[in-house]
Amino acid sequence: MVIDCPGCGSIDRVQSIRAIHDMGVSTIHSAASTTALAYTPSGFIPVFGTSSATSTQTSALAAATAPTPELPSSSGCLVGATVGIAFLALIGFGPPVGILVHSVSKGDTSLMPGAVMGSVMLAVLIVAPIAIAIAVTTSRSRRTTRILRGRPAAYATWSAGYYCHRCASTFFAFQPAPPAPAVPVHQPLSVSQFRAIVWAAGKFG
Ligand SMILES: [Zn+2]
């Protein structure tokens, strides 16, 4: 299959989107050694250590033509923060509850309104973050499910994509036919139009 660019007609600078993506996404392992001085009762001593890191680098073009949106990050930190806030608020319940018990037992109601108000505010502090965490986690997992479900359809369209490095246009070259009738074949598209068509195929919304 000869793949000429529908934008400029050249064939020498046309590359498949898949190849651009494979080349543009790289995982880098790095190790670094560190030297520092540490203060001890007997004076400063040199400290040596090593650190290693793994990072993923994506070229701008590979990112712009990604077949799927990024999966939402996990909610681990959010849940941790929620539990922390709820726990602190739970500890805070001690004083107002103590005042309430004291007020009831002594028949002294002067501090009751403040104690009741404090208890209500603390209850909100416990319930609100938990409710928010549940809502965010549910929406993230729905989004993850939707992305995973649409991935095969998006890949089928995406893998027929080509990019011309001469005129910076993308296009689809399906053989024998596009997977969906809405996908334009051999028409010059901008990178954002290309991605919009791929993501529409995956129904990522
Ligand atoms: Zn071109």
PDB file of C-alpha atoms in Angstrom, residues 18-183:
ATOM      1  CA  ARG A  18       1.875   3.731  15.734  1.00  0.00           C
ATOM      2  CA  ALA A  19       5.605   4.078  14.933  1.00  0.00           C
ATOM      3  CA  ILE A  20       5.619   7.672  16.181  1.00  0.00           C
ATOM      4  CA  HIS A  21       4.029   6.513  19.397  1.00  0.00           C
ATOM      5  CA  ASP A  22       6.443   3.592  19.846  1.00  0.00           C
ATOM      6  CA  MET A  23       9.421   5.882  19.335  1.00  0.00           C
ATOM      7  CA  GLY A  24       8.012   8.792  21.266  1.00  0.00           C
ATOM      8  CA  VAL A  25       7.243   7.017  24.506  1.00  0.00           C
ATOM      9  CA  SER A  26      10.310   5.891  26.379  1.00  0.00           C
ATOM     10  CA  THR A  27      10.898   4.722  29.882  1.00  0.00           C
ATOM     11  CA  ILE A  28      14.086   5.982  31.440  1.00  0.00           C
ATOM     12  CA  HIS A  29      15.811   4.319  34.338  1.00  0.00           C
ATOM     13  CA  SER A  30      18.292   6.550  36.060  1.00  0.00           C
ATOM     14  CA  ALA A  31      20.538   6.037  38.999  1.00  0.00           C
ATOM     15  CA  ALA A  32      22.367   8.774  40.820  1.00  0.00           C
ATOM     16  CA  SER A  33      24.830   8.723  43.630  1.00  0.00           C
ATOM     17  CA  THR A  34      24.745  11.414  46.253  1.00  0.00           C
ATOM     18  CA  THR A  35      27.328  12.693  48.626  1.00  0.00           C
ATOM     19  CA  ALA A  36      26.469  14.782  51.631  1.00  0.00           C
ATOM     20  CA  LEU A  37      27.808  15.775  55.009  1.00  0.00           C
ATOM     21  CA  ALA A  38      26.010  14.679  58.132  1.00  0.00           C
ATOM     22  CA  TYR A  39      26.531  16.233  61.539  1.00  0.00           C
ATOM     23  CA  THR A  40      27.188  13.823  64.376  1.00  0.00           C
ATOM     24  CA  PRO A  41      28.322  14.448  67.968  1.00  0.00           C
ATOM     25  CA  SER A  42      31.886  13.673  66.826  1.00  0.00           C
ATOM     26  CA  GLY A  43      31.734  16.184  63.983  1.00  0.00           C
ATOM     27  CA  PHE A  44      30.788  16.209  60.301  1.00  0.00           C
ATOM     28  CA  ILE A  45      31.053  12.903  58.443  1.00  0.00           C
ATOM     29  CA  PRO A  46      30.583  12.256  54.729  1.00  0.00           C
ATOM     30  CA  VAL A  47      27.478  10.231  53.794  1.00  0.00           C
ATOM     31  CA  PHE A  48      27.185   8.382  50.508  1.00  0.00           C
ATOM     32  CA  GLY A  49      24.004   7.096  48.978  1.00  0.00           C
ATOM     33  CA  THR A  50      22.450   6.116  45.692  1.00  0.00           C
ATOM     34  CA  SER A  51      19.014   6.800  44.345  1.00  0.00           C
ATOM     35  CA  SER A  52      17.247   5.383  41.348  1.00  0.00           C
ATOM     36  CA  ALA A  53      14.260   6.666  39.443  1.00  0.00           C
ATOM     37  CA  THR A  54      12.081   5.489  36.620  1.00  0.00           C
ATOM     38  CA  SER A  55      10.257   8.012  34.514  1.00  0.00           C
ATOM     39  CA  THR A  56       8.259   7.883  31.316  1.00  0.00           C
ATOM     40  CA  GLN A  57       8.898  10.517  28.703  1.00  0.00           C
ATOM     41  CA  THR A  58       6.439  11.125  25.934  1.00  0.00           C
ATOM     42  CA  SER A  59       7.191  13.280  22.925  1.00  0.00           C
ATOM     43  CA  ALA A  60       4.702  16.069  22.245  1.00  0.00           C
ATOM     44  CA  LEU A  61       3.566  14.445  19.001  1.00  0.00           C
ATOM     45  CA  ALA A  62       3.121  11.022  20.633  1.00  0.00           C
ATOM     46  CA  ALA A  63       1.099  12.657  23.418  1.00  0.00           C
ATOM     47  CA  ALA A  64      -1.025  14.645  20.966  1.00  0.00           C
ATOM     48  CA  THR A  65      -1.868  11.498  19.001  1.00  0.00           C
ATOM     49  CA  ALA A  66      -2.402   9.195  22.002  1.00  0.00           C
ATOM     50  CA  PRO A  67      -4.966   6.464  21.220  1.00  0.00           C
ATOM     51  CA  THR A  68      -6.723   6.815  24.569  1.00  0.00           C
ATOM     52  CA  PRO A  69      -6.981   9.415  27.317  1.00  0.00           C
ATOM     53  CA  GLU A  70      -4.791   8.777  30.319  1.00  0.00           C
ATOM     54  CA  LEU A  71      -6.365   6.507  32.890  1.00  0.00           C
ATOM     55  CA  PRO A  72      -7.352   8.415  36.033  1.00  0.00           C
ATOM     56  CA  SER A  73      -4.809   8.157  38.818  1.00  0.00           C
ATOM     57  CA  SER A  74      -5.587   5.930  41.746  1.00  0.00           C
ATOM     58  CA  SER A  75      -7.410   7.387  44.724  1.00  0.00           C
ATOM     59  CA  GLY A  76      -4.932   6.156  47.335  1.00  0.00           C
ATOM     60  CA  CYS A  77      -3.802   9.634  48.464  1.00  0.00           C
ATOM     61  CA  LEU A  78      -7.370  10.926  48.525  1.00  0.00           C
ATOM     62  CA  VAL A  79      -8.561   8.046  50.703  1.00  0.00           C
ATOM     63  CA  GLY A  80      -5.561   8.511  53.003  1.00  0.00           C
ATOM     64  CA  ALA A  81      -6.258  12.230  53.420  1.00  0.00           C
ATOM     65  CA  THR A  82      -9.932  11.550  54.063  1.00  0.00           C
ATOM     66  CA  VAL A  83      -9.218   9.003  56.751  1.00  0.00           C
ATOM     67  CA  GLY A  84      -6.737  11.439  58.310  1.00  0.00           C
ATOM     68  CA  ILE A  85      -9.230  14.323  58.429  1.00  0.00           C
ATOM     69  CA  ALA A  86     -12.010  12.075  59.722  1.00  0.00           C
ATOM     70  CA  PHE A  87      -9.708  10.670  62.401  1.00  0.00           C
ATOM     71  CA  LEU A  88      -8.643  14.143  63.590  1.00  0.00           C
ATOM     72  CA  ALA A  89     -12.281  15.263  63.692  1.00  0.00           C
ATOM     73  CA  LEU A  90     -13.158  12.134  65.672  1.00  0.00           C
ATOM     74  CA  ILE A  91     -10.517  13.037  68.268  1.00  0.00           C
ATOM     75  CA  GLY A  92     -11.962  16.556  68.355  1.00  0.00           C
ATOM     76  CA  PHE A  93     -15.315  15.149  69.486  1.00  0.00           C
ATOM     77  CA  GLY A  94     -13.939  14.649  73.022  1.00  0.00           C
ATOM     78  CA  PRO A  95     -14.280  18.228  74.387  1.00  0.00           C
ATOM     79  CA  PRO A  96     -17.776  19.115  73.059  1.00  0.00           C
ATOM     80  CA  VAL A  97     -19.182  15.723  74.060  1.00  0.00           C
ATOM     81  CA  GLY A  98     -17.591  16.132  77.488  1.00  0.00           C
ATOM     82  CA  ILE A  99     -19.232  19.563  77.845  1.00  0.00           C
ATOM     83  CA  LEU A 100     -22.596  18.118  76.761  1.00  0.00           C
ATOM     84  CA  VAL A 101     -22.368  15.290  79.300  1.00  0.00           C
ATOM     85  CA  HIS A 102     -21.303  17.764  81.983  1.00  0.00           C
ATOM     86  CA  SER A 103     -24.168  20.162  81.086  1.00  0.00           C
ATOM     87  CA  VAL A 104     -26.776  17.410  81.217  1.00  0.00           C
ATOM     88  CA  SER A 105     -25.501  15.946  84.496  1.00  0.00           C
ATOM     89  CA  LYS A 106     -25.197  19.343  86.245  1.00  0.00           C
ATOM     90  CA  GLY A 107     -28.316  20.879  84.727  1.00  0.00           C
ATOM     91  CA  ASP A 108     -26.206  23.821  83.532  1.00  0.00           C
ATOM     92  CA  THR A 109     -27.307  24.604  79.966  1.00  0.00           C
ATOM     93  CA  SER A 110     -25.187  27.732  79.385  1.00  0.00           C
ATOM     94  CA  LEU A 111     -22.522  25.880  77.399  1.00  0.00           C
ATOM     95  CA  MET A 112     -24.972  23.587  75.589  1.00  0.00           C
ATOM     96  CA  PRO A 113     -25.473  25.657  72.368  1.00  0.00           C
ATOM     97  CA  GLY A 114     -21.723  25.982  71.778  1.00  0.00           C
ATOM     98  CA  ALA A 115     -21.128  22.307  72.460  1.00  0.00           C
ATOM     99  CA  VAL A 116     -23.969  21.265  70.160  1.00  0.00           C
ATOM    100  CA  MET A 117     -22.688  23.586  67.429  1.00  0.00           C
ATOM    101  CA  GLY A 118     -19.151  22.199  67.856  1.00  0.00           C
ATOM    102  CA  SER A 119     -20.423  18.622  67.618  1.00  0.00           C
ATOM    103  CA  VAL A 120     -22.404  19.391  64.446  1.00  0.00           C
ATOM    104  CA  MET A 121     -19.396  21.066  62.799  1.00  0.00           C
ATOM    105  CA  LEU A 122     -17.166  18.120  63.657  1.00  0.00           C
ATOM    106  CA  ALA A 123     -19.767  15.699  62.286  1.00  0.00           C
ATOM    107  CA  VAL A 124     -19.737  17.669  59.020  1.00  0.00           C
ATOM    108  CA  LEU A 125     -15.930  17.490  59.025  1.00  0.00           C
ATOM    109  CA  ILE A 126     -16.153  13.705  59.249  1.00  0.00           C
ATOM    110  CA  VAL A 127     -18.974  13.104  56.793  1.00  0.00           C
ATOM    111  CA  ALA A 128     -18.101  15.682  54.092  1.00  0.00           C
ATOM    112  CA  PRO A 129     -14.601  14.418  53.153  1.00  0.00           C
ATOM    113  CA  ILE A 130     -15.809  10.812  53.165  1.00  0.00           C
ATOM    114  CA  ALA A 131     -18.732  11.725  50.871  1.00  0.00           C
ATOM    115  CA  ILE A 132     -16.393  13.660  48.544  1.00  0.00           C
ATOM    116  CA  ALA A 133     -13.882  10.780  48.490  1.00  0.00           C
ATOM    117  CA  ILE A 134     -16.629   8.286  47.622  1.00  0.00           C
ATOM    118  CA  ALA A 135     -17.953  10.550  44.844  1.00  0.00           C
ATOM    119  CA  VAL A 136     -14.493  11.153  43.334  1.00  0.00           C
ATOM    120  CA  THR A 137     -13.493   7.483  43.550  1.00  0.00           C
ATOM    121  CA  THR A 138     -16.763   6.383  41.924  1.00  0.00           C
ATOM    122  CA  SER A 139     -16.396   8.862  39.081  1.00  0.00           C
ATOM    123  CA  ARG A 140     -12.747   7.863  38.496  1.00  0.00           C
ATOM    124  CA  SER A 141     -13.592   4.159  38.369  1.00  0.00           C
ATOM    125  CA  ARG A 142     -16.482   4.856  35.949  1.00  0.00           C
ATOM    126  CA  ARG A 143     -14.096   6.772  33.710  1.00  0.00           C
ATOM    127  CA  THR A 144     -11.496   3.971  33.877  1.00  0.00           C
ATOM    128  CA  THR A 145     -14.159   1.399  32.917  1.00  0.00           C
ATOM    129  CA  ARG A 146     -15.303   3.562  30.008  1.00  0.00           C
ATOM    130  CA  ILE A 147     -11.739   4.006  28.697  1.00  0.00           C
ATOM    131  CA  LEU A 148     -10.961   0.285  28.959  1.00  0.00           C
ATOM    132  CA  ARG A 149     -14.233  -0.610  27.209  1.00  0.00           C
ATOM    133  CA  GLY A 150     -13.602   1.773  24.300  1.00  0.00           C
ATOM    134  CA  ARG A 151      -9.923   0.958  23.875  1.00  0.00           C
ATOM    135  CA  PRO A 152     -10.222  -1.801  21.180  1.00  0.00           C
ATOM    136  CA  ALA A 153     -12.396   0.393  18.924  1.00  0.00           C
ATOM    137  CA  ALA A 154     -10.097   3.371  19.430  1.00  0.00           C
ATOM    138  CA  TYR A 155      -6.990   1.265  18.667  1.00  0.00           C
ATOM    139  CA  ALA A 156      -8.573  -0.092  15.469  1.00  0.00           C
ATOM    140  CA  THR A 157      -9.050   3.456  14.179  1.00  0.00           C
ATOM    141  CA  TRP A 158      -5.815   4.837  15.633  1.00  0.00           C
ATOM    142  CA  SER A 159      -3.601   2.153  14.107  1.00  0.00           C
ATOM    143  CA  ALA A 160      -4.740   3.214  10.606  1.00  0.00           C
ATOM    144  CA  GLY A 161      -3.394   6.712  11.231  1.00  0.00           C
ATOM    145  CA  TYR A 162      -0.424   8.317   9.477  1.00  0.00           C
ATOM    146  CA  TYR A 163       1.442  11.533   9.996  1.00  0.00           C
ATOM    147  CA  CYS A 164       3.303  13.610   7.412  1.00  0.00           C
ATOM    148  CA  HIS A 165       6.392  15.277   8.852  1.00  0.00           C
ATOM    149  CA  ARG A 166       6.566  17.559   5.815  1.00  0.00           C
ATOM    150  CA  CYS A 167       3.215  19.352   6.197  1.00  0.00           C
ATOM    151  CA  ALA A 168       2.253  18.210   9.743  1.00  0.00           C
ATOM    152  CA  SER A 169      -1.038  16.698   8.678  1.00  0.00           C
ATOM    153  CA  THR A 170      -2.475  13.388   9.812  1.00  0.00           C
ATOM    154  CA  PHE A 171      -4.737  11.106   7.854  1.00  0.00           C
ATOM    155  CA  PHE A 172      -6.322   7.664   7.907  1.00  0.00           C
ATOM    156  CA  ALA A 173      -5.424   4.964   5.405  1.00  0.00           C
ATOM    157  CA  PHE A 174      -7.672   1.975   5.929  1.00  0.00           C
ATOM    158  CA  GLN A 175      -7.472  -1.176   3.921  1.00  0.00           C
ATOM    159  CA  PRO A 176      -9.923  -2.331   2.803  1.00  0.00           C
ATOM    160  CA  ALA A 177     -12.421  -0.101   4.644  1.00  0.00           C
ATOM    161  CA  PRO A 178     -12.612   2.131   7.705  1.00  0.00           C
ATOM    162  CA  PRO A 179     -13.958   0.454  10.866  1.00  0.00           C
ATOM    163  CA  ALA A 180     -16.642   3.140  11.135  1.00  0.00           C
ATOM    164  CA  PRO A 181     -18.297   5.041   8.276  1.00  0.00           C
ATOM    165  CA  ALA A 182     -17.803   8.356  10.084  1.00  0.00           C
ATOM    166  CA  VAL A 183     -14.003   8.115   9.791  1.00  0.00           C
TER     167      VAL A 183
END
